[in-house]
PDB file of C-alpha atoms and ligand atoms in Angstrom:
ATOM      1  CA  UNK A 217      -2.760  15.942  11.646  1.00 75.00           C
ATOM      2  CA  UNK A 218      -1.809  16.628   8.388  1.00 87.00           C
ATOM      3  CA  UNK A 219      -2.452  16.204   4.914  1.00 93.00           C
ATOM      4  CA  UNK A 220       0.494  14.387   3.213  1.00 96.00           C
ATOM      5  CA  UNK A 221       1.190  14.497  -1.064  1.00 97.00           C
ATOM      6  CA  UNK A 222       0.960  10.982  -2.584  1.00 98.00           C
ATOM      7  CA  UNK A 223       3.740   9.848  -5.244  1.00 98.00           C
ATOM      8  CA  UNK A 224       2.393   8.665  -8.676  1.00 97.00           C
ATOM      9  CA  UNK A 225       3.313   6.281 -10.896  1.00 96.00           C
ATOM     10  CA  UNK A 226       6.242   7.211 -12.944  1.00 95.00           C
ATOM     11  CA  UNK A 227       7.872   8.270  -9.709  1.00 97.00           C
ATOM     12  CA  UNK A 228      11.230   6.071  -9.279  1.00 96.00           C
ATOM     13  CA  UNK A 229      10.857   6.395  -5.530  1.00 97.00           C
ATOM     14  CA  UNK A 230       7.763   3.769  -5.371  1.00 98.00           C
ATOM     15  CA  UNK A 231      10.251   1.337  -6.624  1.00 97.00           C
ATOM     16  CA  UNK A 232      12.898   1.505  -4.216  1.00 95.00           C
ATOM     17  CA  UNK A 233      12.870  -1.068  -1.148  1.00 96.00           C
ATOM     18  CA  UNK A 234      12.100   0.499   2.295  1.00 98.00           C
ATOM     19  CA  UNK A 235      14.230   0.166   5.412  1.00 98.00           C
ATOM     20  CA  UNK A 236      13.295  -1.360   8.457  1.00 98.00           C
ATOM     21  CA  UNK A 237      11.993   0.718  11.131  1.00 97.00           C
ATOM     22  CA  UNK A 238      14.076   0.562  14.327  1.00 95.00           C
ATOM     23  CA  UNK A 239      13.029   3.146  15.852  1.00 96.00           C
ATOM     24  CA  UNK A 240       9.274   3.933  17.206  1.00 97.00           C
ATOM     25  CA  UNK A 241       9.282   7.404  18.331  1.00 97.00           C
ATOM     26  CA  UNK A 242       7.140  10.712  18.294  1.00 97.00           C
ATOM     27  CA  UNK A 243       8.114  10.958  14.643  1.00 96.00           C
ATOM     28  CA  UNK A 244       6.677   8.022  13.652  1.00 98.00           C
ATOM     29  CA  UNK A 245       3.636   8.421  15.430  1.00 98.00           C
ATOM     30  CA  UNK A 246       3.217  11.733  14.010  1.00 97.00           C
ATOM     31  CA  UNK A 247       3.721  10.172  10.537  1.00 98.00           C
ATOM     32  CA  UNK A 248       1.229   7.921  11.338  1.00 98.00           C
ATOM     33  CA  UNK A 249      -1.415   9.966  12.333  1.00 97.00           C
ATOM     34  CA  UNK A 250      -0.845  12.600   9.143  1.00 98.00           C
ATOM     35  CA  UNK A 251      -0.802   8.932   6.843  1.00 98.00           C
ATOM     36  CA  UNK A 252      -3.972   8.577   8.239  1.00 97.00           C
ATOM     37  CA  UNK A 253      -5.325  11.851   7.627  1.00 96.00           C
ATOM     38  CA  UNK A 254      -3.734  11.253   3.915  1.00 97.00           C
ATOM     39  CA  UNK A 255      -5.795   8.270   3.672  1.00 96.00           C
ATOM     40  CA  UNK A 256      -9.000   8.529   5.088  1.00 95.00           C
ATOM     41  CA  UNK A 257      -9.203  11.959   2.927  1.00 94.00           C
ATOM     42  CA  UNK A 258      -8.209  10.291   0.088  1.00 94.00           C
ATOM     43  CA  UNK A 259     -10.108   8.048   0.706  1.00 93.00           C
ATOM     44  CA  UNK A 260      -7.707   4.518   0.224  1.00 95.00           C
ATOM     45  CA  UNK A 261      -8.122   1.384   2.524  1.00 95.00           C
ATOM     46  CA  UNK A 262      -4.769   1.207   2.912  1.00 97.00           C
ATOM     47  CA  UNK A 263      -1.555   3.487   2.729  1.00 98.00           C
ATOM     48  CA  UNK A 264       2.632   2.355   2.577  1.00 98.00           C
ATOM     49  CA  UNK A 265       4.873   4.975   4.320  1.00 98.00           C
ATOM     50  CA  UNK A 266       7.077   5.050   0.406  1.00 98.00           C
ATOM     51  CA  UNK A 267       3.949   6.130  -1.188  1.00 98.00           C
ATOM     52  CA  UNK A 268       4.394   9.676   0.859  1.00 98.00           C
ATOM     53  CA  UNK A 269       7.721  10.038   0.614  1.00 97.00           C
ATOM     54  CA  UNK A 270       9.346   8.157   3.643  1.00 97.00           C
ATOM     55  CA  UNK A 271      11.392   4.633   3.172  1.00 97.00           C
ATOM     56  CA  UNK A 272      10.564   3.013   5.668  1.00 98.00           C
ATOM     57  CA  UNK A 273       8.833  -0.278   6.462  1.00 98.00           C
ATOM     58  CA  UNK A 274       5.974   0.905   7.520  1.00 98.00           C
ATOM     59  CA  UNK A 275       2.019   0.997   6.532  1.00 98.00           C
ATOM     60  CA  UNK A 276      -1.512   1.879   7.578  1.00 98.00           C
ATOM     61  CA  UNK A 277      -5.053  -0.048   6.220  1.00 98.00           C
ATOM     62  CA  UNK A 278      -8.643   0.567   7.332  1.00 97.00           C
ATOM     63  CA  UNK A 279     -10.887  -1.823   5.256  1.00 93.00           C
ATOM     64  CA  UNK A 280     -14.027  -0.224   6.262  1.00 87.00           C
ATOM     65  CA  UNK A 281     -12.469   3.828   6.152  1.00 79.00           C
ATOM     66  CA  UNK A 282     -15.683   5.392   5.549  1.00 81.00           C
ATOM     67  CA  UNK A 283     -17.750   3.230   7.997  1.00 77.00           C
ATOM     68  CA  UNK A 284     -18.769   4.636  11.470  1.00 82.00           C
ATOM     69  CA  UNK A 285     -16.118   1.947  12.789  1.00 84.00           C
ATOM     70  CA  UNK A 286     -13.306   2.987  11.403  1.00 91.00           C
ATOM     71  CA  UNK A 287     -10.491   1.503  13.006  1.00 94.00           C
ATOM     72  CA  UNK A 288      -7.049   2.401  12.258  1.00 97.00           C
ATOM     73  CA  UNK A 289      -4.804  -0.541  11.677  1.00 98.00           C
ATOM     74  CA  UNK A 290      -0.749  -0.088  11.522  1.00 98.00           C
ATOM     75  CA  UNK A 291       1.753  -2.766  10.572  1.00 98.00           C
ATOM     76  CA  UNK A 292       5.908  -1.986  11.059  1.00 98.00           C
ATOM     77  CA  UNK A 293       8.291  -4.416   9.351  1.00 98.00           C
ATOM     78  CA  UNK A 294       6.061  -6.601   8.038  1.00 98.00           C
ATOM     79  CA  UNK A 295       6.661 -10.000   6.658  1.00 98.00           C
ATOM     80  CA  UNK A 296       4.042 -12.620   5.052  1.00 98.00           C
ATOM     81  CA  UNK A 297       5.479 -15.584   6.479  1.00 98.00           C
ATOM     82  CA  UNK A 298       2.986 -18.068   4.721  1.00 98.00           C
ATOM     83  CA  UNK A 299       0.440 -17.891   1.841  1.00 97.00           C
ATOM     84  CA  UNK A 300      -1.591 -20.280   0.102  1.00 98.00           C
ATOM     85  CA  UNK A 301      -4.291 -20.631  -2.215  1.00 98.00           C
ATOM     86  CA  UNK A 302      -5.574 -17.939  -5.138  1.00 97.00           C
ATOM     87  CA  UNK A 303      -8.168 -14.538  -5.332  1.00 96.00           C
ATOM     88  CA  UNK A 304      -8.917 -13.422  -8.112  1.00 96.00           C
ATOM     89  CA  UNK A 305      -8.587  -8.990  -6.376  1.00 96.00           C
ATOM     90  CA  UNK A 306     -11.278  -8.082  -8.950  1.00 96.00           C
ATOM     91  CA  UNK A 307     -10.596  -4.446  -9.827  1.00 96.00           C
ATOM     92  CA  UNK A 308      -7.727  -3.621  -7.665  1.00 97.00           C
ATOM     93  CA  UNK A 309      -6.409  -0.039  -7.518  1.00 97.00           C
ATOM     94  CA  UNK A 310      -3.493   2.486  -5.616  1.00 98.00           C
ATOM     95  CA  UNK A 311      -3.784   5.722  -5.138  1.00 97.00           C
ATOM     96  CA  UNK A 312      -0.077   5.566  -6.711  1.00 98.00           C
ATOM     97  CA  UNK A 313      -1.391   4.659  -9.669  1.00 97.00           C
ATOM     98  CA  UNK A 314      -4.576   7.205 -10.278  1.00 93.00           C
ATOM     99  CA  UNK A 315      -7.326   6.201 -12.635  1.00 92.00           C
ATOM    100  CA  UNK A 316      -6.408   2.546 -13.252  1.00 95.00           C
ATOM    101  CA  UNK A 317      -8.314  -0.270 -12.043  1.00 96.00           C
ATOM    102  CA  UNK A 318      -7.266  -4.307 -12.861  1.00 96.00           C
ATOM    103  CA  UNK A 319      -7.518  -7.957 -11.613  1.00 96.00           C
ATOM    104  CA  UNK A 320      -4.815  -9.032  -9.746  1.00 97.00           C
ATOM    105  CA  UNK A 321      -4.156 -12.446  -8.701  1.00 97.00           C
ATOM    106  CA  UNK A 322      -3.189 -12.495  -4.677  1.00 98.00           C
ATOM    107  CA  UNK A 323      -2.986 -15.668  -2.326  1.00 98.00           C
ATOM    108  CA  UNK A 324      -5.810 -16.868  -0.507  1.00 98.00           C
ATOM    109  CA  UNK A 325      -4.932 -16.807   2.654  1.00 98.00           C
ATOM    110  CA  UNK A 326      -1.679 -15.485   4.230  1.00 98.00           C
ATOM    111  CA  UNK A 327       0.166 -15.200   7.097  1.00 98.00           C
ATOM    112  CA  UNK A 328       1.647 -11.784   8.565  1.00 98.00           C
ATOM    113  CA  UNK A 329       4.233 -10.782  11.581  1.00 98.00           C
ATOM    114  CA  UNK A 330       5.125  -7.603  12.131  1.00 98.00           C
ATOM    115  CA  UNK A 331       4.729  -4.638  14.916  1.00 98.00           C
ATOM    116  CA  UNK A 332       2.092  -2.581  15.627  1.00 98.00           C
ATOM    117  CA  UNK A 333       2.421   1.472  16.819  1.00 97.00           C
ATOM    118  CA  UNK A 334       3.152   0.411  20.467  1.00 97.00           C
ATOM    119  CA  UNK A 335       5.786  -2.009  19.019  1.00 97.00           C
ATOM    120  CA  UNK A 336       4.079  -4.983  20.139  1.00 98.00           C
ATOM    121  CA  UNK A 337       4.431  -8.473  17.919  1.00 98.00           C
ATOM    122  CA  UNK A 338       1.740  -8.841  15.835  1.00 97.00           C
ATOM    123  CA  UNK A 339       0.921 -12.167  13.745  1.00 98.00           C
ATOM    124  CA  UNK A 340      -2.142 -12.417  11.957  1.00 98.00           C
ATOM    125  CA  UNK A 341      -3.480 -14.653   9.575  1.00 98.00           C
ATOM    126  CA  UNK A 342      -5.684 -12.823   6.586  1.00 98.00           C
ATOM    127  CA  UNK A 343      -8.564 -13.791   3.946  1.00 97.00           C
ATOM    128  CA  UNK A 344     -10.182 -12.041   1.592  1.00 96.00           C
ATOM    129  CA  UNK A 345     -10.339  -8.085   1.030  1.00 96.00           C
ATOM    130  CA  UNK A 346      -7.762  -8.111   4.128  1.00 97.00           C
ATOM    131  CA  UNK A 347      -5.208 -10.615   2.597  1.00 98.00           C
ATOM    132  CA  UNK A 348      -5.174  -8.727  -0.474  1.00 98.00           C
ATOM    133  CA  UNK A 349      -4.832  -5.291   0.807  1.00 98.00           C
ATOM    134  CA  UNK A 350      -1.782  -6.691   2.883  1.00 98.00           C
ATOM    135  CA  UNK A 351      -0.530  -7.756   0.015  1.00 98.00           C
ATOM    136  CA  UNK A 352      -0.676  -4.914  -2.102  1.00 98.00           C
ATOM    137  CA  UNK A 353       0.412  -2.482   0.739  1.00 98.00           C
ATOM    138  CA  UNK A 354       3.291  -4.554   1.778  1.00 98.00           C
ATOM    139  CA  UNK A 355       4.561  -4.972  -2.217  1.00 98.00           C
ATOM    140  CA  UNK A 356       5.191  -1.191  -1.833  1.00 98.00           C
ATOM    141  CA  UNK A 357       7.106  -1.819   1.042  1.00 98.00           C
ATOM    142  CA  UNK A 358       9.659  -4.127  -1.212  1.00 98.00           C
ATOM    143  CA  UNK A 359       8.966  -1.097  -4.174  1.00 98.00           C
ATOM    144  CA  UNK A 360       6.440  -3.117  -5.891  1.00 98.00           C
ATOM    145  CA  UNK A 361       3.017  -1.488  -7.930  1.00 98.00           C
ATOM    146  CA  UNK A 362       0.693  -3.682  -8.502  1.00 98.00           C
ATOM    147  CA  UNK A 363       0.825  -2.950 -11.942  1.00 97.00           C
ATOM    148  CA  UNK A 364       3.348  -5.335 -11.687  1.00 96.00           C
ATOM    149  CA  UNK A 365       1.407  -8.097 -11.510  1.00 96.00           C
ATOM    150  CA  UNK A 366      -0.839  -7.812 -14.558  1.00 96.00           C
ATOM    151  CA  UNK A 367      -0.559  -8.675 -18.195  1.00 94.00           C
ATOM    152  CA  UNK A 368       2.943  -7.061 -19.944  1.00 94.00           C
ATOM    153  CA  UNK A 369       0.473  -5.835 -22.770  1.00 94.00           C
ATOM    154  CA  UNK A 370      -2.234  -4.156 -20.009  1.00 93.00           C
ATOM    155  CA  UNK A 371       0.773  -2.550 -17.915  1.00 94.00           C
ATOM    156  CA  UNK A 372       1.980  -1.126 -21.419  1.00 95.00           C
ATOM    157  CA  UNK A 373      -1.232   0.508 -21.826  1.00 93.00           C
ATOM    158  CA  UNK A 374      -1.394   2.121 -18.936  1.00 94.00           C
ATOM    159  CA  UNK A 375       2.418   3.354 -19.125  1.00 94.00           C
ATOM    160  CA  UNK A 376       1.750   4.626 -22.340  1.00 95.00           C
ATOM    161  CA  UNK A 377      -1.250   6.642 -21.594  1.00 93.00           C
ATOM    162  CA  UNK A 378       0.693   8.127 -18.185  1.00 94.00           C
ATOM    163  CA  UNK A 379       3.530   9.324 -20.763  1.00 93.00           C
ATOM    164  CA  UNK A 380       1.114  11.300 -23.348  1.00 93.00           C
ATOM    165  CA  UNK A 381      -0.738  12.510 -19.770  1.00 90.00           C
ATOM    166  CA  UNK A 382       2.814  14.070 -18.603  1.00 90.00           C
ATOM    167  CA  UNK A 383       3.824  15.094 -22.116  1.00 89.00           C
ATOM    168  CA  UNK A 384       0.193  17.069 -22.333  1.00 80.00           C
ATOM    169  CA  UNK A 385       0.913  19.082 -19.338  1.00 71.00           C
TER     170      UNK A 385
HETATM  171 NI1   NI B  67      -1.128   1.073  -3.507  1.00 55.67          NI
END
């Protein structure tokens, strides 16, 4: 396994919309395992396949990654098919967007069908720290940050201090 570079924020890639995966061969699972690697170094609860470079519907999430049982999760072509109700995801963060922490509001609960490694259906329903790291990992599949999501006047801040960052280097 090995050790993948994450895209930042301003990088016009983490906007673009992924494909969907059709096909689930040795090169995906090899992608998988080095996303994992990416991750857990990291360390991230959860990683989308854009955020390293590769369009394609495809993400990894481990919401206990530095717990004794870690257990790798992987979702292909995703889809929330329902959600309902409102978290408040208190302090949410990317590794796509370093140093930056806000609330987000997420849905409650939500629904999710997709594939897992073997290519097996998968439908799930989520709460909690699960429902919103779906959330957030499978925005990035549709090229969404979840910067996104917060106040115009926050994201503003944040954009301007990125721009004096790359301006200083
Ligand atoms: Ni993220």
């Amino acid at each position: 396994m090995s050790k993948l570079d994450i895209l930042t924020y301003p990088n016009k890639f983490l906007s673009e919309p992924t494909k969907p995966l059709e096909n689930i061969d040795a090169k995906v699972q090899q992608m998988i395992d080095d996303m994992a690697a990416t991750m857990y170094e990291a360390p991230g609860i959860g990683l989308a396949a854009i955020q390293v470079g590769w369009d394609k519907s495809l993400l990894i999430y481990d919401i206990a990654p530095r717990n004794e049982n870690r257990s790798l999760q992987v979702l292909i072509n995703p889809q929330i098919v329902t959600n309902e109700g409102e978290i408040l995801s208190e302090n949410e963060g990317c590794l796509s967007v370093p140093d930056f922490r806000a609330d987000v509001e997420r849905a409650a609960n939500i629904t999710v069908e997709g594939h897992d490694r073997e290519g097996n259906p998968i439908r799930m329903d989520a709460e909690g720290l699960l429902a919103i790291v779906l959330q957030h990992e499978i925005d990035h599949l549709n090229g969404t940050l979840f910067i996104e999501h917060i106040s115009s006047l926050k994201r503003q801040m944040y954009k301007r201090r990125v721009k004096k960052q790359l301006k200083g280097m």
